[in-house]
PDB file of C-alpha atoms in Angstrom:
ATOM      1  CA  GLY A   1      35.848  94.492  52.691  1.00 78.00           C
ATOM      2  CA  GLU A   2      36.144  96.050  56.101  1.00 84.00           C
ATOM      3  CA  GLN A   3      32.980  97.542  57.587  1.00 89.00           C
ATOM      4  CA  VAL A   4      33.176  99.937  60.504  1.00 93.00           C
ATOM      5  CA  GLU A   5      30.091 100.818  62.513  1.00 95.00           C
ATOM      6  CA  GLN A   6      29.760 103.500  65.169  1.00 96.00           C
ATOM      7  CA  LEU A   7      27.105 104.023  67.776  1.00 96.00           C
ATOM      8  CA  PRO A   8      25.491 106.217  68.766  1.00 97.00           C
ATOM      9  CA  SER A   9      25.227 108.524  65.774  1.00 94.00           C
ATOM     10  CA  SER A  10      24.764 111.520  68.051  1.00 96.00           C
ATOM     11  CA  LEU A  11      25.099 112.494  71.707  1.00 96.00           C
ATOM     12  CA  ILE A  12      24.057 115.589  73.624  1.00 98.00           C
ATOM     13  CA  VAL A  13      25.468 115.980  77.130  1.00 98.00           C
ATOM     14  CA  GLN A  14      25.953 118.604  79.803  1.00 98.00           C
ATOM     15  CA  GLU A  15      29.446 119.945  80.382  1.00 98.00           C
ATOM     16  CA  GLY A  16      31.309 117.749  82.838  1.00 98.00           C
ATOM     17  CA  ALA A  17      29.575 114.525  81.875  1.00 98.00           C
ATOM     18  CA  SER A  18      31.362 111.450  80.567  1.00 98.00           C
ATOM     19  CA  VAL A  19      30.530 109.893  77.221  1.00 98.00           C
ATOM     20  CA  LEU A  20      31.112 106.552  75.573  1.00 98.00           C
ATOM     21  CA  ILE A  21      31.373 106.050  71.823  1.00 98.00           C
ATOM     22  CA  ASN A  22      31.252 102.493  70.525  1.00 98.00           C
ATOM     23  CA  CYS A  23      32.833 101.157  67.355  1.00 98.00           C
ATOM     24  CA  SER A  24      32.810  97.700  65.794  1.00 97.00           C
ATOM     25  CA  TYR A  25      34.615  96.334  62.767  1.00 96.00           C
ATOM     26  CA  THR A  26      34.341  93.189  60.687  1.00 94.00           C
ATOM     27  CA  ASP A  27      37.801  92.330  59.368  1.00 90.00           C
ATOM     28  CA  SER A  28      39.784  90.304  61.891  1.00 90.00           C
ATOM     29  CA  ALA A  29      42.967  91.218  59.951  1.00 88.00           C
ATOM     30  CA  SER A  30      42.661  94.886  60.937  1.00 91.00           C
ATOM     31  CA  VAL A  31      45.590  95.882  63.142  1.00 89.00           C
ATOM     32  CA  TYR A  32      45.489  99.627  63.693  1.00 91.00           C
ATOM     33  CA  PHE A  33      42.637 101.819  64.865  1.00 95.00           C
ATOM     34  CA  PRO A  34      43.074 105.594  64.827  1.00 94.00           C
ATOM     35  CA  TRP A  35      40.340 107.969  65.915  1.00 97.00           C
ATOM     36  CA  TYR A  36      39.783 111.410  64.501  1.00 96.00           C
ATOM     37  CA  LYS A  37      37.869 114.460  65.607  1.00 96.00           C
ATOM     38  CA  GLN A  38      36.257 116.935  63.224  1.00 93.00           C
ATOM     39  CA  GLU A  39      35.143 120.247  64.665  1.00 93.00           C
ATOM     40  CA  PRO A  40      32.522 122.168  62.659  1.00 87.00           C
ATOM     41  CA  GLY A  41      33.961 123.332  59.356  1.00 83.00           C
ATOM     42  CA  LYS A  42      37.445 122.097  60.202  1.00 87.00           C
ATOM     43  CA  ARG A  43      39.730 119.326  59.045  1.00 90.00           C
ATOM     44  CA  LEU A  44      39.913 115.928  60.703  1.00 93.00           C
ATOM     45  CA  GLN A  45      42.444 115.780  63.506  1.00 94.00           C
ATOM     46  CA  PHE A  46      43.991 112.673  64.958  1.00 94.00           C
ATOM     47  CA  ILE A  47      43.190 112.257  68.665  1.00 96.00           C
ATOM     48  CA  ILE A  48      44.153 108.742  69.752  1.00 96.00           C
ATOM     49  CA  ASP A  49      44.983 105.332  68.326  1.00 95.00           C
ATOM     50  CA  ILE A  50      45.434 101.749  69.420  1.00 95.00           C
ATOM     51  CA  ARG A  51      47.031  98.675  67.907  1.00 92.00           C
ATOM     52  CA  SER A  52      45.646  95.169  67.947  1.00 92.00           C
ATOM     53  CA  ASN A  53      48.252  93.993  70.472  1.00 93.00           C
ATOM     54  CA  MET A  54      46.959  96.437  73.089  1.00 95.00           C
ATOM     55  CA  GLU A  55      43.798  96.488  75.206  1.00 97.00           C
ATOM     56  CA  ARG A  56      43.799 100.015  76.554  1.00 98.00           C
ATOM     57  CA  LYS A  57      45.304 103.401  75.811  1.00 98.00           C
ATOM     58  CA  GLN A  58      44.838 106.690  77.590  1.00 97.00           C
ATOM     59  CA  ASN A  59      45.558 110.244  76.524  1.00 95.00           C
ATOM     60  CA  GLN A  60      44.512 112.786  79.152  1.00 96.00           C
ATOM     61  CA  ARG A  61      40.676 112.694  79.217  1.00 97.00           C
ATOM     62  CA  LEU A  62      40.463 110.103  76.458  1.00 98.00           C
ATOM     63  CA  THR A  63      40.561 106.360  77.118  1.00 98.00           C
ATOM     64  CA  LEU A  64      40.378 103.870  74.273  1.00 98.00           C
ATOM     65  CA  LEU A  65      39.488 100.247  74.978  1.00 98.00           C
ATOM     66  CA  PHE A  66      39.984  97.453  72.467  1.00 98.00           C
ATOM     67  CA  ASP A  67      38.547  93.935  72.472  1.00 97.00           C
ATOM     68  CA  LYS A  68      40.080  91.846  69.718  1.00 96.00           C
ATOM     69  CA  LYS A  69      37.819  88.863  70.372  1.00 96.00           C
ATOM     70  CA  THR A  70      34.595  90.798  69.864  1.00 97.00           C
ATOM     71  CA  LYS A  71      36.110  93.238  67.325  1.00 97.00           C
ATOM     72  CA  HIS A  72      34.931  96.159  69.375  1.00 98.00           C
ATOM     73  CA  LEU A  73      36.381  99.492  70.511  1.00 98.00           C
ATOM     74  CA  SER A  74      35.105 102.068  72.974  1.00 98.00           C
ATOM     75  CA  LEU A  75      36.206 105.679  73.308  1.00 98.00           C
ATOM     76  CA  HIS A  76      35.564 107.134  76.741  1.00 98.00           C
ATOM     77  CA  ILE A  77      35.742 110.911  77.192  1.00 98.00           C
ATOM     78  CA  THR A  78      35.601 112.219  80.748  1.00 98.00           C
ATOM     79  CA  ALA A  79      34.843 115.706  82.074  1.00 98.00           C
ATOM     80  CA  THR A  80      33.539 116.890  78.719  1.00 98.00           C
ATOM     81  CA  GLN A  81      33.924 120.539  77.724  1.00 97.00           C
ATOM     82  CA  PRO A  82      32.169 122.598  75.036  1.00 96.00           C
ATOM     83  CA  GLY A  83      35.374 122.379  73.018  1.00 95.00           C
ATOM     84  CA  ASP A  84      34.843 118.629  72.757  1.00 97.00           C
ATOM     85  CA  SER A  85      31.811 119.274  70.548  1.00 97.00           C
ATOM     86  CA  ALA A  86      32.682 117.639  67.240  1.00 97.00           C
ATOM     87  CA  ILE A  87      32.135 114.590  65.099  1.00 95.00           C
ATOM     88  CA  TYR A  88      34.265 111.659  66.231  1.00 97.00           C
ATOM     89  CA  PHE A  89      35.326 109.045  63.696  1.00 96.00           C
ATOM     90  CA  CYS A  90      36.535 105.554  64.386  1.00 96.00           C
ATOM     91  CA  SER A  91      38.674 103.965  61.690  1.00 94.00           C
ATOM     92  CA  ALA A  92      40.333 100.630  61.036  1.00 93.00           C
ATOM     93  CA  ARG A  93      43.392  99.807  58.969  1.00 88.00           C
ATOM     94  CA  GLY A  94      44.053  96.314  57.778  1.00 75.00           C
ATOM     95  CA  SER A  95      47.226  94.935  56.361  1.00 66.00           C
ATOM     96  CA  ALA A  96      46.772  96.700  53.009  1.00 58.00           C
ATOM     97  CA  LEU A  97      48.704  99.819  52.025  1.00 60.00           C
ATOM     98  CA  GLY A  98      47.710 102.276  54.747  1.00 60.00           C
ATOM     99  CA  ARG A  99      44.081 102.221  53.748  1.00 78.00           C
ATOM    100  CA  LEU A 100      41.714 103.368  56.452  1.00 87.00           C
ATOM    101  CA  HIS A 101      38.051 102.426  56.663  1.00 90.00           C
ATOM    102  CA  PHE A 102      35.951 104.960  58.539  1.00 92.00           C
ATOM    103  CA  GLY A 103      32.798 104.697  60.536  1.00 93.00           C
ATOM    104  CA  ALA A 104      29.967 107.138  59.841  1.00 93.00           C
ATOM    105  CA  GLY A 105      30.898 109.253  62.841  1.00 94.00           C
ATOM    106  CA  THR A 106      29.362 110.215  66.180  1.00 96.00           C
ATOM    107  CA  GLN A 107      28.303 113.814  66.612  1.00 96.00           C
ATOM    108  CA  LEU A 108      28.933 114.982  70.173  1.00 97.00           C
ATOM    109  CA  ILE A 109      27.370 118.192  71.451  1.00 97.00           C
ATOM    110  CA  VAL A 110      28.442 119.426  74.885  1.00 97.00           C
ATOM    111  CA  ILE A 111      26.136 122.010  76.405  1.00 97.00           C
ATOM    112  CA  PRO A 112      27.763 124.569  78.767  1.00 95.00           C
TER     113      PRO A 112
ATOM    114  CA  GLU B   1      51.274 126.089  59.614  1.00 60.00           C
ATOM    115  CA  ALA B   2      48.951 123.804  57.665  1.00 61.00           C
ATOM    116  CA  ALA B   3      50.954 121.015  56.089  1.00 92.00           C
ATOM    117  CA  VAL B   4      48.175 119.780  53.786  1.00 96.00           C
ATOM    118  CA  THR B   5      46.376 122.386  51.729  1.00 96.00           C
ATOM    119  CA  GLN B   6      43.586 122.018  49.217  1.00 97.00           C
ATOM    120  CA  SER B   7      42.284 124.222  46.449  1.00 97.00           C
ATOM    121  CA  PRO B   8      39.720 125.366  45.777  1.00 97.00           C
ATOM    122  CA  ARG B   9      37.992 125.318  49.163  1.00 96.00           C
ATOM    123  CA  SER B  10      34.625 125.317  47.478  1.00 97.00           C
ATOM    124  CA  LYS B  11      33.400 124.940  43.955  1.00 97.00           C
ATOM    125  CA  VAL B  12      30.173 124.921  42.023  1.00 97.00           C
ATOM    126  CA  ALA B  13      30.283 122.903  38.823  1.00 97.00           C
ATOM    127  CA  VAL B  14      27.792 122.076  36.106  1.00 97.00           C
ATOM    128  CA  THR B  15      26.765 118.548  35.265  1.00 97.00           C
ATOM    129  CA  GLY B  16      29.007 117.146  32.566  1.00 97.00           C
ATOM    130  CA  GLY B  17      31.777 119.633  33.224  1.00 97.00           C
ATOM    131  CA  LYS B  18      35.346 118.847  34.208  1.00 97.00           C
ATOM    132  CA  VAL B  19      36.501 119.499  37.758  1.00 98.00           C
ATOM    133  CA  THR B  20      40.021 119.331  39.165  1.00 98.00           C
ATOM    134  CA  LEU B  21      40.673 119.383  42.888  1.00 98.00           C
ATOM    135  CA  SER B  22      44.237 119.983  44.010  1.00 98.00           C
ATOM    136  CA  CYS B  23      46.135 118.960  47.101  1.00 98.00           C
ATOM    137  CA  HIS B  24      49.593 120.013  48.253  1.00 98.00           C
ATOM    138  CA  GLN B  25      51.529 118.689  51.232  1.00 97.00           C
ATOM    139  CA  THR B  26      54.739 119.846  52.855  1.00 96.00           C
ATOM    140  CA  ASN B  27      55.068 116.859  55.209  1.00 92.00           C
ATOM    141  CA  ASN B  28      57.496 115.053  52.914  1.00 92.00           C
ATOM    142  CA  HIS B  29      55.134 112.071  53.045  1.00 93.00           C
ATOM    143  CA  ASP B  30      55.108 109.337  50.453  1.00 91.00           C
ATOM    144  CA  TYR B  31      51.427 108.454  50.811  1.00 92.00           C
ATOM    145  CA  MET B  32      48.565 110.666  49.751  1.00 94.00           C
ATOM    146  CA  TYR B  33      44.832 109.966  49.699  1.00 94.00           C
ATOM    147  CA  TRP B  34      41.565 111.380  48.404  1.00 97.00           C
ATOM    148  CA  TYR B  35      38.378 110.770  50.403  1.00 96.00           C
ATOM    149  CA  ARG B  36      34.841 111.945  49.989  1.00 96.00           C
ATOM    150  CA  GLN B  37      32.575 112.674  52.915  1.00 93.00           C
ATOM    151  CA  ASP B  38      28.838 112.308  52.703  1.00 90.00           C
ATOM    152  CA  THR B  39      26.465 112.736  55.595  1.00 79.00           C
ATOM    153  CA  GLY B  40      25.936 109.405  57.309  1.00 73.00           C
ATOM    154  CA  HIS B  41      28.766 107.650  55.450  1.00 77.00           C
ATOM    155  CA  GLY B  42      31.901 108.840  57.111  1.00 84.00           C
ATOM    156  CA  LEU B  43      34.845 109.101  54.731  1.00 91.00           C
ATOM    157  CA  ARG B  44      35.306 106.795  51.773  1.00 92.00           C
ATOM    158  CA  LEU B  45      38.569 106.335  49.928  1.00 92.00           C
ATOM    159  CA  ILE B  46      38.541 107.273  46.233  1.00 96.00           C
ATOM    160  CA  HIS B  47      42.192 107.052  45.140  1.00 96.00           C
ATOM    161  CA  TYR B  48      45.546 106.957  46.831  1.00 93.00           C
ATOM    162  CA  SER B  49      49.201 107.063  45.869  1.00 93.00           C
ATOM    163  CA  TYR B  50      52.442 105.911  47.480  1.00 91.00           C
ATOM    164  CA  VAL B  51      54.880 107.314  44.945  1.00 93.00           C
ATOM    165  CA  ALA B  52      54.992 110.076  42.348  1.00 94.00           C
ATOM    166  CA  ASP B  53      53.607 109.197  38.915  1.00 94.00           C
ATOM    167  CA  SER B  54      51.601 106.296  40.307  1.00 93.00           C
ATOM    168  CA  THR B  55      48.060 106.094  41.662  1.00 95.00           C
ATOM    169  CA  GLU B  56      45.897 103.307  43.017  1.00 92.00           C
ATOM    170  CA  LYS B  57      42.147 102.811  43.147  1.00 93.00           C
ATOM    171  CA  GLY B  58      40.415 103.018  46.493  1.00 91.00           C
ATOM    172  CA  ASP B  59      36.973 101.787  47.421  1.00 89.00           C
ATOM    173  CA  ILE B  60      34.880 104.125  45.222  1.00 94.00           C
ATOM    174  CA  PRO B  61      37.016 105.104  42.186  1.00 96.00           C
ATOM    175  CA  ASP B  62      34.277 105.123  39.533  1.00 97.00           C
ATOM    176  CA  GLY B  63      33.876 108.554  37.946  1.00 97.00           C
ATOM    177  CA  TYR B  64      37.191 109.832  39.331  1.00 98.00           C
ATOM    178  CA  LYS B  65      40.761 109.959  38.132  1.00 98.00           C
ATOM    179  CA  ALA B  66      43.838 110.907  40.110  1.00 98.00           C
ATOM    180  CA  SER B  67      47.218 112.328  39.248  1.00 98.00           C
ATOM    181  CA  ARG B  68      50.417 112.469  41.349  1.00 98.00           C
ATOM    182  CA  PRO B  69      52.939 114.529  39.381  1.00 97.00           C
ATOM    183  CA  SER B  70      55.262 114.992  42.353  1.00 97.00           C
ATOM    184  CA  GLN B  71      55.620 113.872  45.957  1.00 96.00           C
ATOM    185  CA  GLU B  72      53.979 117.091  47.124  1.00 97.00           C
ATOM    186  CA  ASN B  73      51.000 117.256  44.770  1.00 98.00           C
ATOM    187  CA  PHE B  74      48.001 115.008  44.273  1.00 98.00           C
ATOM    188  CA  SER B  75      44.994 115.934  42.140  1.00 98.00           C
ATOM    189  CA  LEU B  76      41.508 114.486  41.838  1.00 98.00           C
ATOM    190  CA  ILE B  77      39.836 114.845  38.464  1.00 98.00           C
ATOM    191  CA  LEU B  78      36.173 114.515  37.640  1.00 97.00           C
ATOM    192  CA  GLU B  79      36.041 114.329  33.847  1.00 95.00           C
ATOM    193  CA  LEU B  80      32.242 114.453  33.636  1.00 97.00           C
ATOM    194  CA  ALA B  81      30.848 115.772  36.907  1.00 97.00           C
ATOM    195  CA  SER B  82      27.514 114.355  38.016  1.00 97.00           C
ATOM    196  CA  LEU B  83      24.974 115.348  40.664  1.00 97.00           C
ATOM    197  CA  SER B  84      25.934 112.329  42.765  1.00 96.00           C
ATOM    198  CA  GLN B  85      29.450 113.698  43.134  1.00 97.00           C
ATOM    199  CA  THR B  86      28.263 116.591  45.261  1.00 97.00           C
ATOM    200  CA  ALA B  87      30.179 116.081  48.516  1.00 96.00           C
ATOM    201  CA  VAL B  88      33.050 117.323  50.618  1.00 95.00           C
ATOM    202  CA  TYR B  89      36.425 116.017  49.462  1.00 97.00           C
ATOM    203  CA  PHE B  90      39.371 115.572  51.772  1.00 96.00           C
ATOM    204  CA  CYS B  91      42.987 115.003  50.890  1.00 97.00           C
ATOM    205  CA  ALA B  92      45.353 113.402  53.378  1.00 94.00           C
ATOM    206  CA  SER B  93      48.983 112.356  53.615  1.00 94.00           C
ATOM    207  CA  SER B  94      50.865 109.845  55.730  1.00 90.00           C
ATOM    208  CA  GLU B  95      54.444 108.795  56.245  1.00 86.00           C
ATOM    209  CA  GLY B  96      54.072 105.222  55.166  1.00 76.00           C
ATOM    210  CA  LEU B  97      52.916 101.751  56.054  1.00 59.00           C
ATOM    211  CA  GLY B  98      52.172 100.605  59.566  1.00 57.00           C
ATOM    212  CA  GLY B  99      50.480 102.620  62.245  1.00 65.00           C
ATOM    213  CA  TYR B 100      51.029 106.012  60.709  1.00 79.00           C
ATOM    214  CA  GLU B 101      48.737 108.921  61.410  1.00 85.00           C
ATOM    215  CA  GLN B 102      47.078 110.515  58.402  1.00 89.00           C
ATOM    216  CA  TYR B 103      47.155 114.298  58.160  1.00 93.00           C
ATOM    217  CA  PHE B 104      44.127 115.842  56.530  1.00 95.00           C
ATOM    218  CA  GLY B 105      43.568 118.936  54.458  1.00 96.00           C
ATOM    219  CA  PRO B 106      40.740 121.379  55.206  1.00 94.00           C
ATOM    220  CA  GLY B 107      38.396 119.894  52.599  1.00 94.00           C
ATOM    221  CA  THR B 108      36.786 121.090  49.375  1.00 96.00           C
ATOM    222  CA  ARG B 109      33.037 121.453  49.211  1.00 95.00           C
ATOM    223  CA  LEU B 110      31.925 120.537  45.693  1.00 97.00           C
ATOM    224  CA  THR B 111      28.410 121.233  44.492  1.00 97.00           C
ATOM    225  CA  VAL B 112      27.382 119.885  41.110  1.00 97.00           C
ATOM    226  CA  LEU B 113      24.285 121.494  39.614  1.00 96.00           C
TER     227      LEU B 113
END
């Protein structure tokens, strides 16, 4: 089945820095890649997604890049703020019934 | 207002006991899911459902049952709780197939002693 890997597992940065979170998947049939953010003690929240027919998507300070050939995604967050501190999850959905496969998450800590 | 709610928010159970986790959504979504979250593993799908009175196995269904008595409600049942089932459990709902966002509940922290 689909395997989703995220790197790094954790990041600590100063406020204002940019960060890059990498994600790779194994199933070439996967077509939809949503990302979620989980703040401490809170529920997962959708932040951005991309489909396999796109290469790039931007939402304010978030930019998501997708390389279908290498089966790789990158989430770029610019001008980080303490409120960005959270665990970020990459996920992949294949052609099956809405089933998502999640990576293990990247914990981001932004120091004021 | 939260559209996916879970109860209880935390629970301590004894090994061998029965545990029922409940999920309620007001999104009018057809699809509902149960995931467990363990440190270092992300979320893994246990059971899901796309219509009332029907459930499907996810990636790690062993030791769990699910029940979908109505569109709004989806329960996860541990008939004989075990230590290895200590985890945080999340329920989610989505509108349907395709690129649909999943909406998550706040989670239930289950500790089995």
